[in-house]
Tab-separated table of C-alpha atoms and ligand atoms in Angstrom:
chain	number	residue	atom	x	y	z
A	9	MET	CA	19.639	-25.641	-33.038
A	10	PRO	CA	22.735	-25.012	-33.761
A	11	GLU	CA	24.968	-28.086	-33.791
A	12	TYR	CA	28.653	-27.739	-32.494
A	13	LEU	CA	32.023	-29.479	-32.912
A	14	LEU	CA	34.927	-28.959	-30.354
A	15	LEU	CA	37.818	-30.248	-30.961
A	16	ARG	CA	39.815	-32.157	-27.479
A	17	SER	CA	42.931	-30.552	-26.828
A	18	PRO	CA	45.843	-33.661	-28.546
A	19	SER	CA	46.698	-35.281	-25.097
A	20	ALA	CA	43.044	-35.324	-23.564
A	21	ASN	CA	43.754	-38.649	-25.555
A	22	ARG	CA	46.954	-39.721	-23.366
A	23	VAL	CA	45.257	-39.168	-20.214
A	24	TYR	CA	42.340	-41.252	-20.929
A	25	ALA	CA	43.416	-43.443	-23.361
A	26	GLY	CA	40.774	-44.403	-25.468
A	27	GLU	CA	38.003	-42.630	-22.287
A	28	ALA	CA	38.963	-39.672	-23.489
A	29	ALA	CA	35.002	-39.656	-25.058
A	30	THR	CA	33.407	-40.599	-22.935
A	31	LEU	CA	34.329	-38.206	-19.670
A	32	SER	CA	34.078	-35.394	-22.083
A	33	VAL	CA	30.799	-35.746	-22.778
A	34	ALA	CA	29.585	-36.477	-18.706
A	35	GLU	CA	31.531	-32.980	-18.127
A	36	LEU	CA	30.068	-30.700	-20.402
A	37	GLU	CA	26.020	-32.646	-19.194
A	38	LEU	CA	27.280	-31.283	-15.623
A	39	THR	CA	28.466	-28.324	-16.494
A	40	ALA	CA	27.062	-26.568	-19.731
A	41	PRO	CA	23.120	-27.333	-18.824
A	42	PHE	CA	22.357	-25.300	-22.251
A	43	THR	CA	23.249	-27.937	-24.506
A	44	ALA	CA	21.859	-30.894	-25.472
A	45	GLY	CA	23.252	-33.711	-27.064
A	46	ALA	CA	26.636	-34.084	-26.616
A	47	SER	CA	27.606	-37.437	-27.961
A	48	ASP	CA	31.325	-38.422	-29.123
A	49	GLN	CA	31.539	-38.308	-33.507
A	50	GLU	CA	34.250	-39.064	-35.596
A	51	LEU	CA	34.563	-36.607	-38.909
A	52	ALA	CA	37.614	-37.470	-41.632
A	53	GLY	CA	38.906	-39.486	-38.769
A	54	VAL	CA	39.148	-37.603	-36.068
A	55	GLY	CA	37.179	-37.025	-33.128
A	56	TYR	CA	35.076	-33.922	-31.915
A	57	LEU	CA	32.365	-33.408	-29.031
A	58	ALA	CA	29.283	-33.182	-30.701
A	59	PHE	CA	26.149	-30.994	-29.048
A	60	SER	CA	23.545	-28.804	-29.870
A	61	ALA	CA	22.601	-25.801	-28.618
A	62	PRO	CA	20.301	-22.469	-28.922
A	63	GLY	CA	22.694	-20.018	-30.101
A	64	LEU	CA	25.958	-19.562	-27.224
A	65	ASP	CA	25.974	-16.151	-25.593
A	66	ASP	CA	28.774	-14.851	-23.833
A	67	ALA	CA	28.401	-16.490	-20.189
A	68	ALA	CA	27.515	-20.132	-22.586
A	69	SER	CA	31.126	-19.609	-24.394
A	70	ALA	CA	33.147	-19.465	-21.439
A	71	THR	CA	31.786	-22.311	-20.245
A	72	ILE	CA	32.360	-24.180	-23.481
A	73	ALA	CA	36.289	-22.857	-22.928
A	74	SER	CA	36.471	-24.008	-19.600
A	75	GLN	CA	36.013	-27.628	-20.335
A	76	SER	CA	39.123	-29.288	-18.780
A	77	THR	CA	39.554	-30.962	-22.954
A	78	ALA	CA	38.682	-27.662	-24.713
A	79	PHE	CA	40.999	-26.744	-27.503
A	80	ALA	CA	39.226	-25.219	-30.758
A	81	LEU	CA	35.211	-24.765	-31.179
A	82	PHE	CA	33.264	-24.689	-34.631
A	83	GLU	CA	29.770	-24.911	-36.316
A	84	ARG	CA	28.448	-27.056	-38.469
A	85	SER	CA	27.336	-25.416	-41.898
A	86	GLY	CA	25.938	-28.116	-44.013
A	87	ASP	CA	29.383	-30.333	-44.531
A	88	LEU	CA	31.809	-27.854	-44.052
A	89	LEU	CA	32.947	-26.658	-40.291
A	90	ARG	CA	33.032	-22.418	-39.488
A	91	PRO	CA	35.529	-21.795	-36.372
A	92	VAL	CA	33.852	-20.181	-33.609
A	93	ALA	CA	36.582	-18.066	-32.001
A	94	LEU	CA	35.861	-18.995	-27.849
A	95	PRO	CA	36.954	-16.337	-25.689
A	96	ALA	CA	40.111	-16.151	-23.017
A	97	VAL	CA	38.629	-16.933	-19.674
A	98	ASP	CA	41.531	-18.416	-17.582
A	99	ALA	CA	42.682	-15.099	-15.154
A	100	LEU	CA	46.369	-15.689	-15.456
A	101	ASP	CA	48.524	-18.097	-17.929
A	102	ASP	CA	48.297	-21.621	-18.270
A	103	ASP	CA	52.117	-22.268	-17.586
A	104	LEU	CA	50.990	-21.862	-13.978
A	105	VAL	CA	49.810	-25.486	-14.025
A	106	THR	CA	51.400	-26.813	-16.821
A	107	ILE	CA	55.386	-26.086	-16.143
A	108	PRO	CA	55.873	-28.259	-13.059
A	109	LYS	CA	56.235	-31.064	-13.882
A	110	TYR	CA	56.741	-34.603	-10.921
A	111	GLN	CA	56.524	-37.212	-9.764
A	112	GLY	CA	52.867	-38.176	-7.936
A	113	LYS	CA	51.382	-34.756	-10.117
A	114	THR	CA	47.821	-34.900	-11.336
A	115	ASN	CA	47.293	-34.530	-14.797
A	116	GLU	CA	46.237	-31.012	-15.423
A	117	GLN	CA	43.822	-31.728	-17.759
A	118	PHE	CA	41.802	-33.915	-14.832
A	119	THR	CA	42.674	-31.200	-12.770
A	120	ARG	CA	40.849	-29.084	-14.664
A	121	LEU	CA	37.554	-31.678	-14.923
A	122	LEU	CA	37.845	-32.506	-11.852
A	123	LEU	CA	37.020	-29.000	-10.412
A	124	ASN	CA	34.900	-28.025	-13.077
A	125	VAL	CA	32.303	-30.719	-12.069
A	126	THR	CA	32.171	-30.502	-8.851
A	127	LEU	CA	31.748	-26.647	-8.732
A	128	ALA	CA	28.801	-27.430	-10.905
A	129	ALA	CA	27.445	-29.282	-8.073
A	130	VAL	CA	27.199	-25.573	-5.408
A	131	THR	CA	23.801	-24.813	-4.835
A	132	ARG	CA	25.247	-21.688	-3.135
A	133	GLU	CA	24.832	-19.319	-4.859
A	134	ALA	CA	28.500	-17.254	-5.729
A	135	THR	CA	28.942	-13.480	-4.668
A	136	GLY	CA	32.503	-13.371	-5.686
A	137	PRO	CA	35.535	-15.469	-6.504
A	138	ARG	CA	34.555	-19.451	-5.088
A	139	GLN	CA	37.027	-19.948	-2.051
A	140	VAL	CA	38.592	-24.107	-2.495
A	141	LEU	CA	40.136	-26.338	-0.680
A	142	ASP	CA	42.726	-29.019	-1.273
A	143	PRO	CA	43.433	-30.946	1.362
A	144	MET	CA	46.004	-32.539	0.227
A	145	ALA	CA	47.589	-29.757	-2.670
A	146	GLY	CA	51.059	-32.271	-3.519
A	147	ARG	CA	52.814	-29.764	-4.864
A	148	GLY	CA	49.624	-27.038	-6.400
A	149	THR	CA	47.740	-28.581	-9.473
A	150	THR	CA	44.225	-27.676	-7.983
A	151	LEU	CA	45.686	-24.739	-6.042
A	152	SER	CA	47.171	-23.704	-9.780
A	153	THR	CA	44.109	-24.869	-11.828
A	154	ALA	CA	41.279	-23.034	-9.274
A	155	LEU	CA	43.273	-19.366	-9.344
A	156	LEU	CA	43.240	-19.889	-13.637
A	157	ALA	CA	39.924	-20.273	-13.403
A	158	GLY	CA	39.490	-17.260	-11.176
A	159	HIS	CA	39.442	-18.683	-8.032
A	160	ASP	CA	40.842	-18.141	-4.393
A	161	ALA	CA	42.713	-21.134	-3.758
A	162	PHE	CA	43.358	-22.579	-0.694
A	163	GLY	CA	45.555	-25.521	0.161
A	164	VAL	CA	46.695	-28.113	3.151
A	165	GLU	CA	49.850	-30.715	2.321
A	166	ALA	CA	52.065	-32.814	4.891
A	167	ASP	CA	55.192	-33.310	2.558
A	168	THR	CA	56.955	-30.657	3.480
A	169	LYS	CA	59.400	-30.545	0.952
A	170	ALA	CA	57.145	-30.532	-2.033
A	171	PHE	CA	55.314	-27.285	-0.399
A	172	GLU	CA	58.681	-25.207	0.199
A	173	GLN	CA	58.415	-26.736	-3.768
A	174	MET	CA	55.208	-25.119	-5.309
A	175	ALA	CA	55.692	-21.979	-2.384
A	176	ALA	CA	59.364	-21.776	-4.667
A	177	PHE	CA	57.879	-21.837	-7.676
A	178	TYR	CA	54.894	-19.428	-7.532
A	179	SER	CA	57.531	-17.029	-6.169
A	180	THR	CA	59.718	-17.504	-9.258
A	181	TRP	CA	56.058	-17.774	-11.402
A	182	LEU	CA	55.289	-14.766	-10.164
A	183	ARG	CA	58.236	-12.544	-10.605
A	184	ARG	CA	58.894	-13.580	-14.154
A	185	LYS	CA	55.723	-12.926	-15.085
A	186	ARG	CA	56.200	-9.843	-14.025
A	187	ILE	CA	52.457	-10.102	-12.352
A	188	LYS	CA	51.763	-8.016	-9.374
A	189	HIS	CA	51.611	-10.140	-6.419
A	190	LYS	CA	53.168	-10.219	-2.916
A	191	THR	CA	54.269	-13.192	-1.012
A	192	ARG	CA	55.441	-14.320	2.169
A	193	THR	CA	56.259	-18.243	4.281
A	194	THR	CA	55.775	-18.253	7.734
A	195	PRO	CA	56.032	-20.044	11.220
A	196	VAL	CA	52.987	-22.005	12.510
A	197	ARG	CA	53.016	-22.103	16.071
A	198	ARG	CA	50.688	-23.190	18.810
A	199	ASP	CA	50.840	-22.876	22.303
A	200	GLY	CA	54.173	-21.010	22.282
A	201	LYS	CA	54.635	-24.434	19.651
A	202	SER	CA	56.321	-24.463	16.277
A	203	ILE	CA	53.891	-26.775	14.300
A	204	GLY	CA	54.242	-25.893	11.054
A	205	LYS	CA	54.512	-23.180	8.125
A	206	ARG	CA	52.209	-21.460	6.462
A	207	PHE	CA	52.558	-19.610	2.132
A	208	ASP	CA	50.351	-16.530	1.686
A	209	ALA	CA	49.775	-14.953	-1.492
A	210	THR	CA	47.839	-12.259	-2.965
A	211	ILE	CA	48.259	-11.828	-6.864
A	212	THR	CA	47.140	-9.517	-9.492
A	213	THR	CA	44.904	-11.441	-11.784
A	214	ALA	CA	43.281	-10.523	-15.404
A	215	LEU	CA	40.046	-10.832	-13.308
A	216	GLY	CA	40.594	-9.015	-9.973
A	217	GLU	CA	42.945	-10.019	-6.184
A	218	ARG	CA	43.031	-13.865	-5.974
A	219	GLN	CA	44.761	-15.291	-2.592
A	220	LEU	CA	46.291	-18.452	-1.974
A	221	THR	CA	46.932	-19.520	1.086
A	222	SER	CA	48.413	-23.127	2.301
A	223	PHE	CA	49.864	-24.680	5.223
A	224	THR	CA	51.583	-27.700	5.908
A	225	GLY	CA	49.828	-30.352	8.077
A	226	ASP	CA	47.829	-33.247	8.070
A	227	THR	CA	44.614	-33.280	6.546
A	228	ARG	CA	42.537	-34.535	9.336
A	229	ALA	CA	43.888	-31.369	11.251
A	230	ALA	CA	42.351	-28.900	7.583
A	231	ALA	CA	39.727	-27.402	10.041
A	232	ASP	CA	41.921	-26.674	12.765
A	233	LEU	CA	44.930	-24.720	10.377
A	234	PHE	CA	41.575	-23.232	9.059
A	235	GLY	CA	40.125	-22.076	12.080
A	236	LYS	CA	36.558	-20.905	10.448
A	237	LYS	CA	36.686	-19.962	7.303
A	238	LYS	CA	34.288	-22.625	4.991
A	239	PHE	CA	35.246	-23.704	1.793
A	240	ASP	CA	32.607	-23.635	-1.380
A	241	ALA	CA	33.755	-26.737	-2.803
A	242	VAL	CA	36.454	-29.236	-1.647
A	243	VAL	CA	38.551	-30.422	-4.372
A	244	VAL	CA	41.178	-33.545	-3.816
A	245	ASP	CA	42.851	-36.006	-5.757
A	246	ALA	CA	43.625	-38.949	-3.274
A	247	PRO	CA	46.809	-40.626	-2.180
A	248	TYR	CA	45.938	-43.617	-4.694
A	249	GLY	CA	48.096	-46.211	-2.046
A	250	VAL	CA	50.335	-47.680	-4.791
A	251	VAL	CA	53.863	-46.221	-4.771
A	252	HIS	CA	55.220	-46.553	-0.725
A	253	GLY	CA	57.260	-43.083	-0.327
A	254	SER	CA	56.277	-41.767	-3.257
A	255	HIS	CA	53.908	-38.178	-3.643
A	256	THR	CA	50.828	-40.910	-4.408
A	257	ASP	CA	51.391	-42.529	-0.468
A	258	VAL	CA	49.361	-41.848	2.437
A	259	VAL	CA	51.328	-39.740	4.902
A	260	GLY	CA	50.817	-39.546	8.475
A	261	HIS	CA	48.731	-41.462	10.858
A	262	SER	CA	46.286	-41.485	13.756
A	263	GLY	CA	46.165	-43.911	16.635
A	264	ARG	CA	46.678	-46.984	15.623
A	265	ARG	CA	44.238	-46.712	12.226
A	266	ASP	CA	44.938	-48.392	9.396
A	267	ARG	CA	46.855	-46.149	6.462
A	268	THR	CA	45.688	-46.831	3.378
A	269	PRO	CA	43.788	-44.838	1.809
A	270	ALA	CA	39.926	-45.744	2.478
A	271	GLY	CA	41.386	-45.127	6.701
A	272	LEU	CA	42.675	-42.211	5.819
A	273	LEU	CA	39.353	-40.957	4.249
A	274	LYS	CA	37.513	-42.192	6.472
A	275	GLU	CA	38.627	-40.355	9.369
A	276	ALA	CA	39.497	-37.165	6.983
A	277	VAL	CA	35.679	-37.409	4.902
A	278	PRO	CA	33.997	-35.118	8.136
A	279	VAL	CA	36.973	-33.088	8.194
A	280	TRP	CA	36.652	-32.069	4.583
A	281	ALA	CA	32.566	-32.165	4.982
A	282	GLY	CA	32.690	-29.686	8.310
A	283	GLN	CA	34.663	-26.934	6.137
A	284	LEU	CA	31.904	-26.747	3.633
A	285	VAL	CA	29.074	-23.400	3.422
A	286	HIS	CA	25.687	-25.316	3.290
A	287	GLY	CA	24.993	-25.339	-0.827
A	288	GLY	CA	29.335	-26.282	-0.916
A	289	ALA	CA	30.377	-29.362	-3.118
A	290	LEU	CA	33.078	-32.437	-2.061
A	291	GLY	CA	35.315	-33.197	-5.320
A	292	LEU	CA	37.376	-36.310	-4.596
A	293	SER	CA	39.112	-38.612	-6.780
A	294	TRP	CA	40.281	-42.132	-6.296
A	295	ASN	CA	41.852	-45.190	-6.902
A	296	THR	CA	38.930	-47.897	-6.437
A	297	LEU	CA	41.215	-50.808	-6.598
A	298	GLY	CA	42.066	-49.522	-2.874
A	299	MET	CA	38.025	-48.546	-2.097
A	300	PRO	CA	35.047	-49.615	-3.834
A	301	ARG	CA	32.818	-46.639	-4.941
A	302	GLU	CA	29.670	-47.832	-2.350
A	303	ASP	CA	31.921	-47.609	0.488
A	304	LEU	CA	33.086	-44.307	0.002
A	305	ALA	CA	29.232	-42.885	-0.901
A	306	SER	CA	28.756	-45.002	2.888
A	307	VAL	CA	31.684	-42.401	4.091
A	308	MET	CA	30.442	-39.013	2.374
A	309	GLU	CA	27.124	-40.069	3.653
A	310	ALA	CA	27.811	-40.426	7.281
A	311	ALA	CA	29.236	-37.238	6.479
A	312	GLY	CA	25.834	-35.420	6.352
A	313	LEU	CA	26.679	-35.197	2.373
A	314	VAL	CA	24.533	-35.968	-0.186
A	315	VAL	CA	26.572	-38.556	-3.566
A	316	ASN	CA	26.018	-37.085	-6.769
A	317	GLU	CA	25.195	-40.248	-8.748
A	318	GLY	CA	22.930	-41.650	-12.249
A	319	GLY	CA	23.838	-39.928	-15.800
A	320	ALA	CA	26.804	-38.399	-16.130
A	321	TRP	CA	28.098	-38.488	-12.680
A	322	ASP	CA	28.637	-42.349	-12.775
A	323	ARG	CA	30.851	-41.733	-16.314
A	324	PHE	CA	33.513	-41.084	-14.635
A	325	ALA	CA	35.885	-43.595	-13.756
A	326	HIS	CA	39.057	-44.415	-16.408
A	327	ARG	CA	42.257	-46.384	-16.343
A	328	VAL	CA	45.200	-44.844	-15.472
A	329	ASP	CA	47.679	-47.929	-15.197
A	330	SER	CA	47.698	-51.239	-13.685
A	331	SER	CA	46.873	-50.918	-10.088
A	332	ILE	CA	45.250	-47.111	-10.991
A	333	ARG	CA	41.750	-47.192	-11.737
A	334	ARG	CA	40.834	-43.854	-11.414
A	335	ASP	CA	36.862	-42.098	-10.463
A	336	LEU	CA	35.886	-39.050	-8.983
A	337	MET	CA	32.737	-38.526	-6.551
A	338	VAL	CA	30.857	-35.437	-5.851
A	339	ALA	CA	29.258	-34.741	-3.158
A	340	THR	CA	26.948	-31.375	-1.450
A	341	LYS	CA	26.316	-30.406	1.174
A	342	PRO	CA	22.443	-29.197	2.588
B	401	LIG	C1	47.769	-38.272	-5.980
B	401	LIG	S1	47.912	-36.865	-4.742
B	401	LIG	C2	47.935	-35.193	-4.966
B	401	LIG	C3	48.377	-34.694	-6.065
B	401	LIG	C4	47.826	-33.127	-6.293
B	401	LIG	N1	47.141	-32.825	-6.874
B	401	LIG	C5	49.672	-32.515	-7.422
B	401	LIG	O1	49.439	-32.706	-8.455
B	401	LIG	O2	50.280	-32.721	-6.663
B	401	LIG	C6	48.333	-36.694	-2.783
B	401	LIG	C7	48.577	-35.915	-1.586
B	401	LIG	O3	48.127	-36.021	-0.434
B	401	LIG	C8	49.321	-35.994	0.755
B	401	LIG	N2	49.070	-36.471	1.471
B	401	LIG	C9	48.849	-37.705	1.609
B	401	LIG	N3	48.481	-38.623	3.346
B	401	LIG	C10	47.453	-36.982	3.462
B	401	LIG	C11	47.754	-36.299	5.051
B	401	LIG	N4	46.882	-37.096	5.619
B	401	LIG	N5	47.879	-35.111	4.880
B	401	LIG	C12	48.247	-34.293	4.187
B	401	LIG	N6	48.633	-34.474	3.150
B	401	LIG	C13	48.677	-36.351	2.837
B	401	LIG	C14	50.706	-36.771	-0.696
B	401	LIG	O4	51.871	-36.168	-0.013
B	401	LIG	C15	50.642	-36.310	-1.607
B	401	LIG	O5	50.875	-34.757	-2.072
């Protein structure tokens, strides 16, 4: 079987420190089942993600090109490496995700990884673009990543300022790129009272027309905001609960419940689970220093979801800084 070496984007090592190799192997195992023997290999002092595959057809090449750390692919030929062109798979230019820089932004490569492994756990067959919801969307890294990957993107964010900055950025970016689009921001009313705002964009991408819709509001009200609409995937980077007042903190609270990320997740996971189609998947990243994996798994299971465990699923935990150890969990709705 031909053996391939995928050179990781140099920035992957900055994101995951020494753990980039482990995470990229796990991502490949889950998203590219046609590969075998994924492992980290060093060649002339450079680390590669090595794997074998029975040749790469168009769909397989696209899957490799979509890996969150993909930079360049080679086929091993004796002692030499033969470059293999990776197809351009993104529906839009990737500076849609790389230009915005702000405190509390979820790293774009990690966001792609979370999206990729969550979509890999969706068992419902795709009939068109996947419907992806980030119910704590911040300034939209997941939404933009989903659009780039060719899907429709939907969001909710409690911080009105973040919502407005996202809407302004989209409008400017789409105009500057001369992409055919329509955007509008409208007030959201319930019983005659204004309860927030809604941003809609219809974007003509390389893969066809795609939709972006995001609301201001509390994530625990996400189901009210979207009504009957259901999603193939919920992809969310939860607040880390470390810096008060920053974008990574929990916003709002219900009743006298606690304001920790764990408290928020206990209330929000059942809401998000209800917004998934059967065969849909919820992918969540969180700070394990504030909530152990077993506790989150119990919350997911109590919401009727089946947690993907074992093998590659258990190899995503990594250090972000001294107060954040990030992990991800993906659960499927039967
Ligand atoms: C880790 S950040 C996600 C950042 C986002 N992925 C990005 O790159 O912009 C968590 C987000 O959850 C939002 N948030 C916290 N509590 C919320 C709540 N109760 N309802 C909705 N959003 C909330 C925060 O304002 C923050 O934007």
